[in-house]
XYZ file of C-alpha atoms in Angstrom:
723
model
C 41.805 135.651 158.016
C 40.118 133.668 160.784
C 42.131 132.597 163.783
C 41.661 128.927 162.943
C 43.144 129.528 159.480
C 46.134 131.214 161.069
C 46.616 128.241 163.345
C 46.360 125.865 160.477
C 48.620 127.381 157.858
C 50.712 130.327 158.922
C 52.090 128.530 161.959
C 53.570 125.695 159.868
C 57.368 126.120 160.250
C 58.145 126.132 156.535
C 58.866 128.904 154.023
C 56.033 129.878 151.707
C 56.592 128.443 148.215
C 54.756 129.014 144.984
C 52.471 126.343 143.614
C 55.066 125.276 141.038
C 57.918 125.240 143.557
C 55.903 123.127 146.004
C 55.181 120.546 143.348
C 58.804 120.381 142.211
C 60.077 119.900 145.763
C 57.565 117.147 146.572
C 58.125 115.368 143.246
C 61.913 115.430 143.594
C 61.746 114.260 147.207
C 59.592 111.310 146.145
C 62.080 110.376 143.406
C 65.175 110.763 145.612
C 63.754 108.471 148.284
C 63.487 105.486 145.978
C 65.878 106.322 143.123
C 68.371 103.625 144.133
C 65.777 100.910 143.451
C 65.620 101.729 139.724
C 68.000 98.929 138.690
C 66.870 96.351 141.249
C 65.909 92.786 140.455
C 62.530 91.137 140.312
C 61.956 90.087 143.925
C 59.489 88.083 146.023
C 55.950 88.319 144.571
C 57.355 89.689 141.282
C 58.183 86.087 140.351
C 54.540 85.048 140.217
C 52.983 88.327 139.074
C 55.544 89.127 136.367
C 58.169 86.479 135.571
C 55.784 83.498 135.559
C 52.715 85.424 134.384
C 51.940 84.425 130.802
C 49.545 87.357 130.434
C 52.567 89.645 129.971
C 53.837 87.777 126.912
C 53.010 89.224 123.460
C 51.947 85.799 122.202
C 49.205 85.613 124.865
C 45.884 87.105 123.668
C 45.347 90.543 125.187
C 41.817 89.724 126.308
C 43.232 87.117 128.714
C 43.941 89.880 131.223
C 40.166 90.351 131.594
C 39.629 86.665 132.410
C 42.585 86.043 134.694
C 43.561 87.340 138.101
C 46.583 89.478 138.983
C 48.821 86.386 139.121
C 47.766 84.965 135.753
C 45.391 82.270 137.068
C 41.916 81.928 135.645
C 39.363 83.581 137.928
C 37.202 80.456 137.861
C 40.038 78.339 139.254
C 39.825 77.183 142.862
C 43.420 78.362 143.360
C 42.745 81.916 142.148
C 43.225 84.697 144.710
C 40.438 86.639 142.939
C 42.697 89.706 142.762
C 41.189 91.294 139.670
C 43.563 94.037 138.498
C 43.594 93.928 134.690
C 44.770 97.515 134.175
C 47.795 96.951 136.401
C 48.644 93.802 134.431
C 48.218 95.842 131.246
C 50.947 98.254 132.406
C 53.213 95.264 133.120
C 52.543 94.032 129.611
C 53.374 97.480 128.256
C 56.692 97.423 130.120
C 57.408 93.997 128.634
C 56.581 95.227 125.128
C 58.674 98.414 125.353
C 61.715 96.615 126.774
C 61.260 93.596 124.460
C 61.400 91.240 127.427
C 61.607 91.011 131.184
C 64.058 93.790 132.037
C 63.326 95.149 135.531
C 64.700 98.672 135.004
C 61.652 99.878 133.051
C 59.294 98.382 135.614
C 61.088 100.121 138.502
C 61.386 103.479 136.747
C 57.645 103.562 136.074
C 56.902 102.733 139.725
C 59.119 105.594 140.928
C 57.501 107.993 138.448
C 54.011 106.965 139.561
C 54.871 107.553 143.227
C 56.216 110.987 142.350
C 53.019 111.876 140.452
C 50.806 110.624 143.278
C 52.821 112.645 145.810
C 52.474 115.819 143.732
C 48.724 115.304 143.319
C 48.465 114.902 147.086
C 49.098 118.655 147.299
C 45.815 119.307 145.487
C 43.952 116.685 147.522
C 45.187 118.100 150.826
C 44.492 121.663 149.698
C 40.849 120.793 149.026
C 40.487 118.815 152.242
C 41.741 121.674 154.408
C 39.493 124.153 152.583
C 42.006 126.034 150.453
C 42.312 126.932 146.787
C 44.142 124.637 144.376
C 45.606 127.666 142.601
C 47.376 128.770 145.799
C 49.103 125.951 147.688
C 49.062 126.335 151.457
C 52.084 125.461 153.558
C 50.036 122.845 155.384
C 49.097 121.026 152.161
C 52.716 121.200 151.002
C 54.024 119.758 154.288
C 51.432 116.964 154.379
C 52.297 116.002 150.778
C 56.008 116.096 151.633
C 55.408 113.797 154.614
C 53.524 111.458 152.290
C 56.250 111.488 149.617
C 59.033 110.457 152.018
C 57.208 107.971 154.260
C 59.279 104.744 154.496
C 56.228 102.482 154.629
C 55.811 103.185 150.896
C 58.989 101.259 150.056
C 57.178 97.999 149.358
C 54.736 99.728 147.022
C 57.455 101.595 145.101
C 60.517 99.301 145.173
C 58.434 96.136 144.849
C 57.051 96.031 141.319
C 53.776 94.336 142.316
C 53.154 97.442 144.443
C 52.230 99.211 141.212
C 48.656 98.106 141.859
C 48.622 100.394 144.909
C 50.299 103.249 143.017
C 47.835 103.131 140.114
C 44.890 102.730 142.465
C 46.043 105.782 144.444
C 46.512 107.798 141.248
C 42.996 107.160 139.959
C 41.616 107.501 143.498
C 43.014 111.054 143.529
C 41.776 111.815 140.023
C 38.295 110.556 140.917
C 38.237 112.732 144.039
C 39.536 115.822 142.224
C 37.075 115.269 139.376
C 34.222 115.036 141.854
C 35.301 118.334 143.404
C 35.378 119.852 139.913
C 31.645 119.198 139.674
C 31.067 122.289 141.825
C 31.615 125.590 140.088
C 30.503 129.165 140.591
C 27.952 130.327 138.045
C 27.890 133.687 136.236
C 26.122 135.296 139.168
C 28.435 133.567 141.667
C 25.788 131.054 142.649
C 26.902 127.448 143.188
C 26.224 125.094 140.292
C 26.466 121.349 140.005
C 27.563 119.265 136.987
C 26.286 115.702 136.492
C 28.956 115.123 133.826
C 31.788 115.549 136.318
C 30.075 113.202 138.775
C 29.797 110.548 136.081
C 33.453 111.137 135.155
C 34.355 110.663 138.835
C 32.499 107.334 138.864
C 34.345 106.205 135.722
C 37.701 107.054 137.327
C 36.595 105.203 140.449
C 35.937 102.131 138.269
C 39.407 102.528 136.728
C 40.945 102.712 140.216
C 39.065 99.554 141.151
C 40.413 97.785 138.041
C 43.907 98.640 139.284
C 43.226 97.401 142.820
C 40.139 96.621 144.866
C 40.739 99.540 147.268
C 39.687 101.957 144.524
C 36.013 101.566 145.446
C 36.659 103.422 148.726
C 36.992 106.741 146.888
C 33.194 106.886 146.738
C 33.061 106.990 150.512
C 36.139 109.125 150.981
C 35.905 111.679 148.255
C 32.244 111.902 147.493
C 29.589 110.833 149.975
C 31.691 111.658 153.025
C 32.502 115.188 151.854
C 28.823 116.083 151.583
C 27.899 114.490 154.882
C 30.794 116.092 156.739
C 29.984 119.477 155.296
C 26.344 118.979 156.136
C 26.739 117.896 159.743
C 30.045 119.356 160.890
C 30.743 122.496 158.934
C 27.451 124.172 158.071
C 24.487 125.590 159.971
C 20.967 124.626 158.950
C 20.704 127.327 156.308
C 23.834 126.045 154.575
C 22.505 122.507 154.796
C 19.451 123.618 152.863
C 21.789 125.152 150.306
C 23.468 121.774 149.881
C 20.135 120.227 148.940
C 19.558 123.001 146.437
C 22.972 122.213 144.920
C 21.835 118.706 144.009
C 22.683 116.544 147.000
C 19.791 114.091 146.331
C 20.830 113.716 142.689
C 24.452 113.161 143.641
C 23.488 110.668 146.337
C 21.439 108.664 143.835
C 24.230 108.716 141.220
C 26.906 107.688 143.707
C 24.763 105.011 145.334
C 23.760 103.502 141.990
C 27.322 103.729 140.656
C 28.839 102.229 143.776
C 26.266 99.433 143.908
C 26.916 98.589 140.252
C 30.690 98.459 140.806
C 30.317 96.248 143.879
C 27.951 93.936 142.009
C 30.405 93.624 139.122
C 33.211 92.891 141.567
C 31.098 90.221 143.251
C 30.306 88.613 139.881
C 33.996 88.563 139.009
C 34.853 86.792 142.260
C 32.360 84.061 141.344
C 30.743 81.969 144.027
C 32.716 83.373 146.921
C 35.925 84.907 148.216
C 39.303 83.249 147.657
C 40.349 80.374 149.900
C 43.284 81.177 152.151
C 45.084 78.932 154.619
C 45.631 79.345 158.333
C 49.284 80.273 157.849
C 48.263 83.242 155.681
C 46.020 84.805 158.324
C 45.958 82.812 161.607
C 43.579 85.137 163.470
C 40.813 84.661 160.904
C 40.784 80.911 161.690
C 40.433 81.357 165.457
C 37.230 79.633 166.592
C 36.591 82.025 169.481
C 35.009 85.231 168.165
C 36.468 87.325 170.984
C 40.006 86.038 170.381
C 39.567 86.704 166.669
C 38.403 90.287 167.328
C 41.249 90.963 169.778
C 43.847 89.785 167.274
C 42.311 91.815 164.460
C 42.548 94.887 166.672
C 46.135 94.019 167.523
C 46.891 93.885 163.804
C 45.352 97.367 163.483
C 47.634 98.649 166.232
C 50.680 97.209 164.440
C 49.624 98.957 161.233
C 49.251 102.204 163.181
C 52.732 101.700 164.645
C 54.180 101.248 161.148
C 52.768 104.658 160.246
C 54.125 106.275 163.411
C 57.501 104.541 163.458
C 58.288 102.873 160.121
C 61.483 101.117 161.176
C 60.111 97.635 161.790
C 59.525 96.714 158.135
C 59.344 93.194 156.720
C 58.394 91.749 153.330
C 56.135 89.125 154.949
C 54.324 88.975 158.298
C 52.739 85.532 158.180
C 53.676 82.130 159.661
C 54.301 83.010 163.271
C 55.749 86.464 162.713
C 52.933 87.856 164.871
C 51.941 85.195 167.436
C 48.242 85.052 168.297
C 46.926 86.699 171.443
C 45.116 83.841 173.198
C 44.563 85.327 176.657
C 43.461 88.596 178.190
C 46.620 88.410 180.313
C 48.783 88.876 177.195
C 50.604 92.201 177.651
C 50.124 93.082 173.986
C 46.483 93.954 174.687
C 47.899 97.236 176.010
C 48.605 98.227 172.402
C 44.984 97.534 171.447
C 43.721 99.684 174.305
C 46.190 102.446 173.457
C 45.062 102.428 169.819
C 41.397 102.873 170.703
C 42.137 105.508 173.326
C 43.995 107.553 170.715
C 41.244 107.036 168.138
C 38.571 107.966 170.688
C 40.409 111.178 171.560
C 40.788 112.099 167.907
C 37.158 111.309 167.144
C 36.067 113.296 170.162
C 37.943 116.347 168.892
C 36.648 115.760 165.361
C 33.038 115.626 166.523
C 32.871 117.943 169.512
C 35.492 120.675 169.077
C 34.246 124.255 168.914
C 36.862 124.937 166.230
C 35.241 124.131 162.872
C 38.660 124.027 161.217
C 39.852 121.378 163.666
C 36.661 119.364 163.163
C 37.059 119.487 159.412
C 40.716 118.507 159.240
C 40.644 115.811 161.915
C 37.506 114.294 160.416
C 38.913 114.215 156.903
C 42.220 112.908 158.254
C 40.504 110.070 160.110
C 38.289 109.182 157.149
C 41.272 109.153 154.781
C 43.212 107.073 157.310
C 40.508 104.481 157.971
C 38.365 104.122 154.835
C 41.084 102.959 152.364
C 42.187 100.420 154.976
C 38.738 98.826 155.335
C 39.183 96.233 152.516
C 42.259 94.922 154.379
C 40.642 94.943 157.822
C 39.075 91.422 157.779
C 35.734 93.041 158.638
C 33.981 92.173 155.368
C 35.940 89.123 154.222
C 39.065 87.185 155.128
C 42.269 88.569 153.635
C 45.358 86.538 152.793
C 47.860 88.315 155.022
C 48.487 89.453 158.586
C 50.092 92.784 157.757
C 50.938 94.109 154.300
C 52.774 97.414 154.185
C 51.570 98.216 150.689
C 47.894 98.357 151.762
C 48.832 101.384 153.894
C 49.801 103.439 150.851
C 46.572 105.481 150.713
C 45.960 105.422 154.468
C 49.297 107.172 154.939
C 47.707 110.295 153.460
C 45.243 110.496 156.357
C 48.041 110.026 158.864
C 50.106 112.780 157.186
C 47.132 115.186 157.299
C 46.618 114.553 161.033
C 50.359 114.849 161.705
C 50.535 118.163 159.870
C 47.573 119.532 161.788
C 49.109 118.395 165.105
C 52.399 120.076 164.203
C 50.729 123.361 163.241
C 48.679 123.257 166.436
C 51.801 122.732 168.490
C 53.531 125.643 166.720
C 50.579 127.889 167.518
C 50.685 126.976 171.208
C 54.469 127.469 171.399
C 55.096 130.698 169.512
C 58.453 131.428 171.116
C 61.084 132.083 168.424
C 63.610 129.620 169.855
C 60.990 126.920 170.153
C 59.922 127.548 166.554
C 63.517 127.223 165.360
C 63.853 123.999 167.329
C 60.643 122.688 165.776
C 61.804 123.681 162.320
C 65.081 121.801 162.885
C 63.179 118.767 164.205
C 60.862 118.857 161.188
C 63.778 119.017 158.775
C 65.486 116.221 160.694
C 62.367 114.036 160.508
C 62.096 114.521 156.755
C 65.805 113.766 156.238
C 65.658 110.690 158.472
C 62.611 109.392 156.604
C 64.339 109.959 153.256
C 67.424 108.113 154.492
C 65.256 105.273 155.766
C 63.480 105.082 152.381
C 66.817 104.921 150.571
C 68.142 102.243 152.932
C 64.993 100.144 152.725
C 64.745 100.434 148.934
C 68.371 99.251 148.793
C 67.237 96.109 150.621
C 64.496 95.641 148.031
C 67.030 95.650 145.199
C 67.720 91.906 145.525
C 66.059 88.911 147.092
C 69.194 88.081 149.047
C 69.171 91.470 150.803
C 65.389 91.530 151.200
C 65.079 88.092 152.750
C 68.068 88.356 155.081
C 66.883 91.778 156.302
C 63.732 90.094 157.623
C 65.585 87.636 159.859
C 66.097 90.236 162.587
C 62.559 91.640 162.246
C 60.583 88.395 162.188
C 62.848 85.602 163.497
C 59.766 83.420 164.218
C 58.500 83.658 160.630
C 59.025 80.277 158.950
C 58.480 81.812 155.505
C 61.401 84.193 156.033
C 63.747 81.273 156.759
C 62.268 79.364 153.820
C 62.894 82.242 151.412
C 66.450 82.755 152.675
C 67.080 79.045 152.167
C 65.532 79.032 148.699
C 67.623 82.027 147.655
C 70.796 80.317 148.916
C 69.887 77.104 147.078
C 69.230 79.024 143.847
C 72.715 80.527 144.168
C 74.281 77.093 144.665
C 74.916 77.254 148.413
C 72.945 74.159 149.312
C 74.706 73.454 152.604
C 73.640 76.821 154.016
C 70.173 76.403 152.512
C 69.666 73.159 154.462
C 70.110 75.027 157.740
C 67.401 77.565 156.930
C 65.000 74.950 155.557
C 65.399 72.930 158.755
C 64.666 76.032 160.826
C 61.563 76.743 158.732
C 60.302 73.198 159.373
C 61.110 73.520 163.089
C 59.156 76.771 163.369
C 56.260 75.420 161.318
C 56.197 71.601 161.428
C 53.539 71.437 158.690
C 55.429 73.615 156.206
C 55.216 71.240 153.239
C 57.059 73.482 150.771
C 60.067 73.677 153.074
C 59.950 69.879 153.485
C 59.810 69.434 149.717
C 62.782 71.709 149.033
C 64.800 70.225 151.892
C 64.002 66.732 150.604
C 65.262 67.727 147.152
C 68.597 68.929 148.511
C 69.019 65.797 150.645
C 68.236 63.738 147.526
C 71.049 65.515 145.658
C 73.392 64.863 148.603
C 72.384 61.160 148.454
C 70.811 61.295 151.921
C 67.910 59.351 150.513
C 66.320 57.892 153.647
C 65.822 61.272 155.332
C 64.646 62.742 152.027
C 62.046 59.964 151.746
C 60.839 60.612 155.308
C 60.430 64.349 154.697
C 58.645 63.959 151.385
C 56.374 61.231 152.748
C 55.427 63.539 155.616
C 54.760 66.391 153.181
C 52.299 64.359 151.079
C 50.680 62.999 154.239
C 50.019 66.569 155.427
C 48.941 67.774 151.983
C 47.838 64.809 149.859
C 47.326 66.923 146.713
C 50.916 68.272 146.727
C 51.861 66.991 143.265
C 55.479 68.245 143.266
C 56.200 66.436 146.535
C 54.704 63.223 145.137
C 56.964 63.465 142.083
C 60.068 64.132 144.173
C 59.135 61.249 146.471
C 58.925 59.036 143.392
C 62.431 60.105 142.301
C 63.837 59.261 145.758
C 62.028 55.903 145.868
C 63.345 55.108 142.403
C 66.886 55.799 143.653
C 66.204 53.485 146.618
C 65.090 50.754 144.172
C 61.536 50.917 145.541
C 60.153 50.745 142.038
C 56.516 49.904 142.814
C 56.302 52.690 145.401
C 57.970 55.103 142.984
C 55.500 54.257 140.203
C 52.564 54.816 142.567
C 54.006 58.159 143.709
C 54.376 59.326 140.108
C 50.779 58.385 139.308
C 49.592 60.195 142.449
C 51.371 63.330 141.236
C 49.721 63.019 137.819
C 46.334 62.420 139.455
C 46.551 65.707 141.352
C 48.124 67.653 138.479
C 47.016 66.135 135.214
C 49.218 68.341 133.028
C 52.554 67.505 134.625
C 55.179 66.905 131.903
C 58.130 66.594 134.298
C 56.351 63.814 136.163
C 55.726 61.918 132.929
C 59.408 62.369 132.114
C 60.516 60.868 135.431
C 57.936 58.078 135.090
C 59.484 57.289 131.715
C 62.926 57.050 133.321
C 61.528 54.568 135.860
C 60.041 52.412 133.094
C 63.313 52.562 131.160
C 65.207 51.324 134.251
C 62.717 48.431 134.465
C 63.148 47.671 130.727
C 59.485 48.526 130.132
C 60.431 50.269 126.920
C 56.984 50.772 125.453
C 55.697 52.289 128.708
C 58.762 54.547 128.841
C 58.176 55.778 125.290
C 54.505 56.449 126.036
C 55.382 58.407 129.165
C 57.956 60.544 127.345
C 55.523 61.079 124.471
C 52.966 62.368 127.003
C 55.609 64.736 128.376
C 56.283 66.183 124.911
C 52.567 66.517 124.185
C 52.078 68.536 127.358
C 55.312 70.459 126.890
C 56.463 70.388 123.255
C 59.873 71.896 124.105
C 60.708 69.212 126.703
C 64.195 68.512 125.364
C 65.062 65.713 127.802
C 61.940 63.712 126.971
C 62.573 64.003 123.217
C 66.229 63.048 123.604
C 65.479 60.081 125.842
C 63.040 58.700 123.259
C 65.714 58.956 120.565
C 68.372 57.331 122.761
C 66.067 54.482 123.866
C 65.047 53.725 120.274
C 68.702 53.908 119.233
C 69.775 51.501 121.992
C 67.021 49.019 121.109
C 67.946 49.030 117.418
C 64.887 50.967 116.183
C 67.051 53.334 114.159
C 64.451 54.409 111.596
C 61.946 55.303 114.323
C 64.682 57.057 116.317
C 65.549 59.139 113.234
C 61.903 60.063 112.733
C 61.438 61.117 116.404
C 64.655 63.160 116.390
C 63.679 65.053 113.242
C 60.222 65.683 114.715
C 61.894 67.065 117.840
C 64.144 69.383 115.828
C 61.096 70.970 114.220
C 60.129 72.125 117.723
C 63.675 72.681 119.023
C 65.760 73.565 115.949
C 68.784 74.680 117.981
C 68.946 71.841 120.507
C 72.479 70.472 120.186
C 71.770 67.377 122.336
C 69.061 66.174 119.948
C 71.327 66.974 116.971
C 74.051 64.872 118.613
C 71.694 61.918 119.187
C 70.335 62.141 115.646
C 73.855 62.266 114.208
C 74.699 59.055 116.105
C 71.573 57.352 114.723
C 72.367 58.443 111.155
C 75.980 57.290 111.517
C 74.831 53.819 112.535
C 72.696 53.756 109.381
C 75.821 54.693 107.384
C 74.254 58.006 106.347
C 77.637 59.588 106.873
C 77.145 62.864 105.037
C 73.867 63.688 106.777
C 75.292 62.576 110.113
C 78.351 64.812 109.630
C 76.063 67.814 109.049
C 74.220 67.334 112.344
C 77.472 66.796 114.271
C 78.915 70.023 112.844
C 75.715 71.950 113.589
C 75.798 70.685 117.167
C 79.418 71.827 117.498
C 78.540 75.277 116.200
C 76.130 75.638 119.105
C 78.342 73.916 121.678
C 81.939 73.838 120.399
C 83.341 72.514 123.699
C 81.355 69.269 123.730
C 84.067 66.615 124.042
C 81.635 63.749 123.390
C 80.482 65.384 120.167
C 84.058 65.719 118.894
C 84.701 62.106 119.911
C 81.647 60.706 118.136
C 82.350 62.807 115.029
C 85.852 61.352 115.038
C 84.354 57.842 115.158
C 82.124 58.762 112.214
C 85.111 59.956 110.181
C 87.022 56.850 111.285
C 84.267 54.597 109.886
C 83.903 56.800 106.818
C 87.596 56.497 106.033
C 88.396 60.192 106.545
C 91.248 59.394 108.879
C 92.927 62.824 109.090
C 89.638 64.456 110.085
C 89.090 61.636 112.577
C 92.545 62.285 114.071
C 91.786 66.031 114.374
C 88.550 65.487 116.284
C 89.990 62.752 118.525
C 92.671 65.245 119.544
C 90.103 67.981 120.160
C 87.987 65.611 122.249
C 90.952 64.580 124.407
C 92.004 68.211 124.879
C 88.553 69.015 126.238
C 88.246 65.809 128.280
C 91.398 63.682 128.666
C 89.349 60.986 130.406
C 86.609 60.728 127.778
C 85.509 57.051 127.850
C 86.633 55.064 124.816
C 88.104 58.064 123.000
C 91.727 57.292 123.914
C 91.364 53.646 122.828
C 89.733 54.657 119.547
C 92.456 57.237 118.955
C 95.189 54.675 119.608
C 93.478 52.307 117.164
C 93.408 55.100 114.579
C 97.086 55.900 115.118
C 98.020 52.254 114.583
C 95.948 52.239 111.417
C 97.672 55.406 110.184
C 101.094 53.955 110.998
C 100.230 50.764 109.136
C 99.032 52.767 106.151
C 102.245 54.820 106.260
C 104.384 51.636 106.266
C 102.420 50.208 103.382
C 103.093 53.366 101.413
């Protein structure tokens, strides 16, 4: 065995395991790291990609996933992020189908299983990259795969369900690479042969990886073209280079170039006229006017990503909105990190290109390529991305880091061959793996719920307005509005143009009857973002409460102008018209709401009540029965219809709807009270007495019920005297 091989493998301070044992250990380690996330909730981006994504529902045509983006928006829409990942969405839909609904356990279990499979396959990838045989796993490949399996930066990809895009992309990335390597086989006379079929299969798997996430296209550079070029220029003398050409290098280059060009063209066609439109808060550096400042900040982002690989303790679910302030001067001390990054990269590249040790050149070069190439789509070099830092985009790049780390460790062990030092290194290695596993478990515990996830970010990114916004929103959703106000105010303070925080804060202040401040906030929000339809609607509600009816009407119409299909806005507009006694306008508005959203119970019920109150009983009955065809189990509409039928003296039919409503909601005091009135009018006095009593038990202060009951008791007493 060559000396370089000894340095690389035998010096790794781990016991030699069989191929099967290595795979079992790596797979189990990957599962143990994230096992406690299996019963977590849907968190953060899961809401948009899964909960609110209609493409997961069985009633949605399956071919919709090929027309919509990852978040369920049509790719032709101006609001689409152009994230085309139909195969990932298909797996979400499969989870939905198997669990018969949105149950997060199945989603999480599949993510954990995928990470385990990817980690095990990394053994084969690393074995090929370091020049070994897949049938006999080297200690170096095993250690690098183990480092990959337990790296804490993977938590977002594994514990966050939307991270499945990265897991599936990595899986098919590996399969494409391994398939490409399978194209080279020894012939009967031990000469090298080349198979076009395997190359084509590799291209197909590359396309599949790309349909899981855009990063998949980088396998062509990493696994295919780069391997030939590196072998040609760094590993082989001229005679071996000639052999490469005899093995079909020109043919492979043509196939890969044509395949890659076709995939990129298809991706460009899918994106439409251009890349997605992001805002300054998503990626502040990309909006810097000065090219130098923009480049410096991009490089600072790269250094932060590198630090997350080296020391994955500073983890956060979101890095936008002031989390990483811009570098605006050369005097900013953070430029040191940029310089340090490029010094380290220059040293590594120098060793990769100039070292006399071919083994070192090979492994450092492959490590650097695997580190850098998968990261390129997120680097802002080719197009603007919608984030500052995203831990999940480091999933594949981590493999390159783990390969370099393993080589550095084996090199260090070779230089320090003292037994005591080796034992110390072995203990340190074991400690590092255990610490990383503990960190994975702790971080995945934080990803189990939005409350834990959002609050964990407060200490990491205290300047991030979105973190405070999400903490406030989570508190408001759990009913703690007073605490939510504090976080919303902080979000607005940190980012004075944060319209969503203003909108939510305005809503809470509206509920607390602090209407003037709510109006100011919502007015500011629509001034900053004139097409913010939800803020316009909420402003209309506040203005209606302040009796500013003309302003409220205009606000509602502004909301409808910017979001034409807005049933809730039509509903609130109808309430305004009803308050102004513009009954026909109110009915038209509520009818529009039900046309846009057929199951809009409040709009249906308000139409019935308004028609009832204005004496249009026949029309009210017709509307209520139409509503019940859409909402057959809506007890409020049953209750309103029963009242209408009772007024028309259709007592039997009215009784049936009252009883059906009580089956659905047996504790409705008003329903018992109105049924008692029906029986009272109908002459069924004992039944009336029973339901008056039930109504008063449920609500002793029910308006009118006590007076009606007293009237009934006097009537019963009079009847008893007469008898």
